[in-house]
PDB file of C-alpha atoms in Angstrom:
ATOM      1  CA  UNK A   1     -29.049  27.205  -0.590  1.00 79.00           C
ATOM      2  CA  UNK A   2     -27.093  24.158  -1.816  1.00 86.00           C
ATOM      3  CA  UNK A   3     -30.253  22.365  -2.902  1.00 90.00           C
ATOM      4  CA  UNK A   4     -31.416  25.406  -4.847  1.00 90.00           C
ATOM      5  CA  UNK A   5     -28.046  25.676  -6.671  1.00 91.00           C
ATOM      6  CA  UNK A   6     -28.097  21.942  -7.417  1.00 91.00           C
ATOM      7  CA  UNK A   7     -31.591  22.195  -8.935  1.00 92.00           C
ATOM      8  CA  UNK A   8     -30.504  25.142 -11.112  1.00 93.00           C
ATOM      9  CA  UNK A   9     -27.426  23.247 -12.353  1.00 94.00           C
ATOM     10  CA  UNK A  10     -29.528  20.146 -13.131  1.00 95.00           C
ATOM     11  CA  UNK A  11     -32.048  22.245 -15.087  1.00 95.00           C
ATOM     12  CA  UNK A  12     -29.273  23.971 -17.086  1.00 96.00           C
ATOM     13  CA  UNK A  13     -27.470  20.694 -17.893  1.00 95.00           C
ATOM     14  CA  UNK A  14     -30.766  19.033 -18.902  1.00 96.00           C
ATOM     15  CA  UNK A  15     -31.662  21.980 -21.132  1.00 95.00           C
ATOM     16  CA  UNK A  16     -28.242  21.852 -22.832  1.00 93.00           C
ATOM     17  CA  UNK A  17     -28.561  18.121 -23.452  1.00 94.00           C
ATOM     18  CA  UNK A  18     -32.039  18.560 -24.947  1.00 94.00           C
ATOM     19  CA  UNK A  19     -30.784  21.387 -27.178  1.00 89.00           C
ATOM     20  CA  UNK A  20     -27.890  19.240 -28.446  1.00 84.00           C
ATOM     21  CA  UNK A  21     -30.226  16.314 -29.152  1.00 88.00           C
ATOM     22  CA  UNK A  22     -32.649  18.579 -31.034  1.00 88.00           C
ATOM     23  CA  UNK A  23     -29.747  20.105 -33.007  1.00 82.00           C
ATOM     24  CA  UNK A  24     -28.492  16.648 -33.950  1.00 80.00           C
ATOM     25  CA  UNK A  25     -31.954  15.458 -35.064  1.00 84.00           C
ATOM     26  CA  UNK A  26     -32.664  18.607 -37.093  1.00 82.00           C
ATOM     27  CA  UNK A  27     -29.299  18.440 -38.865  1.00 78.00           C
ATOM     28  CA  UNK A  28     -29.103  14.691 -39.490  1.00 75.00           C
ATOM     29  CA  UNK A  29     -32.716  13.966 -40.449  1.00 78.00           C
ATOM     30  CA  UNK A  30     -34.062  17.288 -41.770  1.00 79.00           C
ATOM     31  CA  UNK A  31     -30.870  18.986 -43.128  1.00 73.00           C
ATOM     32  CA  UNK A  32     -31.600  22.101 -41.088  1.00 74.00           C
ATOM     33  CA  UNK A  33     -28.949  24.188 -39.394  1.00 69.00           C
ATOM     34  CA  UNK A  34     -25.165  24.113 -39.190  1.00 68.00           C
ATOM     35  CA  UNK A  35     -23.186  20.886 -38.916  1.00 65.00           C
ATOM     36  CA  UNK A  36     -23.020  19.190 -35.570  1.00 58.00           C
ATOM     37  CA  UNK A  37     -19.414  19.685 -34.385  1.00 61.00           C
ATOM     38  CA  UNK A  38     -18.713  16.049 -33.479  1.00 60.00           C
ATOM     39  CA  UNK A  39     -20.042  14.465 -36.683  1.00 59.00           C
ATOM     40  CA  UNK A  40     -17.333  12.876 -38.800  1.00 62.00           C
ATOM     41  CA  UNK A  41     -17.400  14.228 -42.366  1.00 60.00           C
ATOM     42  CA  UNK A  42     -15.697  12.975 -45.497  1.00 62.00           C
ATOM     43  CA  UNK A  43     -14.618  14.655 -48.703  1.00 61.00           C
ATOM     44  CA  UNK A  44     -16.378  13.569 -51.872  1.00 58.00           C
ATOM     45  CA  UNK A  45     -14.583  13.678 -55.198  1.00 59.00           C
ATOM     46  CA  UNK A  46     -16.573  14.982 -58.129  1.00 55.00           C
ATOM     47  CA  UNK A  47     -15.529  13.683 -61.501  1.00 54.00           C
ATOM     48  CA  UNK A  48     -16.194  16.396 -64.089  1.00 53.00           C
ATOM     49  CA  UNK A  49     -15.851  13.814 -66.856  1.00 50.00           C
ATOM     50  CA  UNK A  50     -18.687  11.710 -65.442  1.00 51.00           C
ATOM     51  CA  UNK A  51     -21.255  13.788 -67.332  1.00 60.00           C
ATOM     52  CA  UNK A  52     -21.959  12.642 -70.866  1.00 69.00           C
ATOM     53  CA  UNK A  53     -23.901  14.820 -73.286  1.00 68.00           C
ATOM     54  CA  UNK A  54     -27.186  13.201 -74.269  1.00 66.00           C
ATOM     55  CA  UNK A  55     -27.087  11.897 -77.837  1.00 71.00           C
ATOM     56  CA  UNK A  56     -30.795  12.319 -78.567  1.00 72.00           C
ATOM     57  CA  UNK A  57     -31.271  15.661 -76.776  1.00 78.00           C
ATOM     58  CA  UNK A  58     -27.854  17.383 -76.565  1.00 86.00           C
ATOM     59  CA  UNK A  59     -29.199  20.854 -75.725  1.00 90.00           C
ATOM     60  CA  UNK A  60     -31.539  22.280 -73.109  1.00 91.00           C
ATOM     61  CA  UNK A  61     -32.855  25.681 -72.039  1.00 93.00           C
ATOM     62  CA  UNK A  62     -34.981  27.171 -69.299  1.00 93.00           C
ATOM     63  CA  UNK A  63     -38.327  28.383 -70.621  1.00 93.00           C
ATOM     64  CA  UNK A  64     -41.518  29.680 -69.057  1.00 93.00           C
ATOM     65  CA  UNK A  65     -43.816  27.830 -71.467  1.00 93.00           C
ATOM     66  CA  UNK A  66     -43.787  25.340 -74.308  1.00 94.00           C
ATOM     67  CA  UNK A  67     -44.501  28.148 -76.778  1.00 95.00           C
ATOM     68  CA  UNK A  68     -41.434  30.039 -75.573  1.00 94.00           C
ATOM     69  CA  UNK A  69     -39.382  26.838 -75.883  1.00 94.00           C
ATOM     70  CA  UNK A  70     -40.528  26.457 -79.499  1.00 95.00           C
ATOM     71  CA  UNK A  71     -39.611  30.084 -80.209  1.00 94.00           C
ATOM     72  CA  UNK A  72     -36.096  29.431 -78.887  1.00 94.00           C
ATOM     73  CA  UNK A  73     -35.823  26.432 -81.245  1.00 93.00           C
ATOM     74  CA  UNK A  74     -36.858  28.666 -84.149  1.00 93.00           C
ATOM     75  CA  UNK A  75     -34.253  31.310 -83.264  1.00 93.00           C
ATOM     76  CA  UNK A  76     -31.448  28.757 -83.139  1.00 92.00           C
ATOM     77  CA  UNK A  77     -32.674  26.624 -86.047  1.00 92.00           C
ATOM     78  CA  UNK A  78     -32.737  23.464 -83.930  1.00 93.00           C
ATOM     79  CA  UNK A  79     -35.385  20.797 -83.296  1.00 93.00           C
ATOM     80  CA  UNK A  80     -37.645  21.138 -80.257  1.00 94.00           C
ATOM     81  CA  UNK A  81     -37.930  17.741 -78.492  1.00 93.00           C
ATOM     82  CA  UNK A  82     -39.771  18.214 -75.196  1.00 92.00           C
ATOM     83  CA  UNK A  83     -40.805  20.634 -72.459  1.00 94.00           C
ATOM     84  CA  UNK A  84     -41.320  19.679 -68.827  1.00 92.00           C
ATOM     85  CA  UNK A  85     -41.124  21.601 -65.536  1.00 91.00           C
ATOM     86  CA  UNK A  86     -39.649  24.707 -67.165  1.00 92.00           C
ATOM     87  CA  UNK A  87     -36.897  22.827 -69.013  1.00 92.00           C
ATOM     88  CA  UNK A  88     -36.938  22.393 -72.788  1.00 93.00           C
ATOM     89  CA  UNK A  89     -34.728  19.916 -74.624  1.00 92.00           C
ATOM     90  CA  UNK A  90     -33.555  20.196 -78.210  1.00 93.00           C
ATOM     91  CA  UNK A  91     -31.832  18.133 -80.888  1.00 91.00           C
ATOM     92  CA  UNK A  92     -29.440  19.314 -83.582  1.00 90.00           C
ATOM     93  CA  UNK A  93     -27.174  17.872 -86.267  1.00 90.00           C
ATOM     94  CA  UNK A  94     -24.621  20.625 -85.628  1.00 89.00           C
ATOM     95  CA  UNK A  95     -21.973  20.641 -82.919  1.00 89.00           C
ATOM     96  CA  UNK A  96     -23.928  21.636 -79.759  1.00 88.00           C
ATOM     97  CA  UNK A  97     -21.117  23.890 -78.540  1.00 89.00           C
ATOM     98  CA  UNK A  98     -21.158  25.837 -81.822  1.00 91.00           C
ATOM     99  CA  UNK A  99     -24.933  26.278 -81.505  1.00 91.00           C
ATOM    100  CA  UNK A 100     -24.485  27.652 -77.985  1.00 91.00           C
ATOM    101  CA  UNK A 101     -21.737  30.028 -79.147  1.00 92.00           C
ATOM    102  CA  UNK A 102     -23.909  31.253 -82.047  1.00 91.00           C
ATOM    103  CA  UNK A 103     -26.720  32.035 -79.616  1.00 91.00           C
ATOM    104  CA  UNK A 104     -24.382  33.966 -77.307  1.00 92.00           C
ATOM    105  CA  UNK A 105     -23.120  36.003 -80.283  1.00 93.00           C
ATOM    106  CA  UNK A 106     -26.683  36.837 -81.383  1.00 91.00           C
ATOM    107  CA  UNK A 107     -28.076  37.496 -77.883  1.00 92.00           C
ATOM    108  CA  UNK A 108     -30.539  34.578 -77.942  1.00 92.00           C
ATOM    109  CA  UNK A 109     -31.795  32.941 -74.730  1.00 92.00           C
ATOM    110  CA  UNK A 110     -29.087  30.764 -73.190  1.00 91.00           C
ATOM    111  CA  UNK A 111     -28.780  27.101 -74.169  1.00 92.00           C
ATOM    112  CA  UNK A 112     -26.910  24.540 -72.099  1.00 90.00           C
ATOM    113  CA  UNK A 113     -25.401  21.148 -72.821  1.00 87.00           C
ATOM    114  CA  UNK A 114     -27.754  18.420 -71.613  1.00 83.00           C
ATOM    115  CA  UNK A 115     -25.462  16.265 -69.491  1.00 77.00           C
ATOM    116  CA  UNK A 116     -26.489  12.851 -68.244  1.00 71.00           C
ATOM    117  CA  UNK A 117     -24.601  12.423 -64.988  1.00 65.00           C
ATOM    118  CA  UNK A 118     -23.917   9.282 -63.073  1.00 60.00           C
ATOM    119  CA  UNK A 119     -23.200   8.820 -59.393  1.00 58.00           C
ATOM    120  CA  UNK A 120     -20.164   6.775 -60.342  1.00 57.00           C
ATOM    121  CA  UNK A 121     -17.519   7.622 -62.900  1.00 53.00           C
ATOM    122  CA  UNK A 122     -18.201   5.156 -65.727  1.00 52.00           C
ATOM    123  CA  UNK A 123     -14.677   5.579 -67.091  1.00 53.00           C
ATOM    124  CA  UNK A 124     -13.199   4.059 -63.928  1.00 50.00           C
ATOM    125  CA  UNK A 125     -12.907   0.251 -63.783  1.00 49.00           C
ATOM    126  CA  UNK A 126     -15.645  -1.377 -61.722  1.00 49.00           C
ATOM    127  CA  UNK A 127     -14.848  -3.934 -59.045  1.00 50.00           C
ATOM    128  CA  UNK A 128     -15.645  -7.477 -60.072  1.00 50.00           C
ATOM    129  CA  UNK A 129     -18.177  -9.443 -58.057  1.00 48.00           C
ATOM    130  CA  UNK A 130     -16.856 -12.568 -56.397  1.00 47.00           C
TER     131      UNK A 130
END
């Protein structure tokens, strides 16, 4: 009876260990599942000012095709620059925020500011190399 109970306990403990190892591997290497409870996490600060509007292509919109992207440019009176992977970029001499507001007032497809973001905040002083 004692040997049978010992075997059952060993099987249960082994199964739990294997489950924890699989959970750890899936979370850490494949980003699947909830966080492993013993993993140390850190908070990351996001600098909203780290995005700078592109000078050559300050506006962008989601479009299903290049023809649709060109139609959006015609509605707004802006210059179509490029279309790739469902995203169209545009150039304008006007203030981009005023163009976006005009489109919202007229019910045109939504335009967005085309931010170029950086992993690091470029306005913060960089450490000097020694």
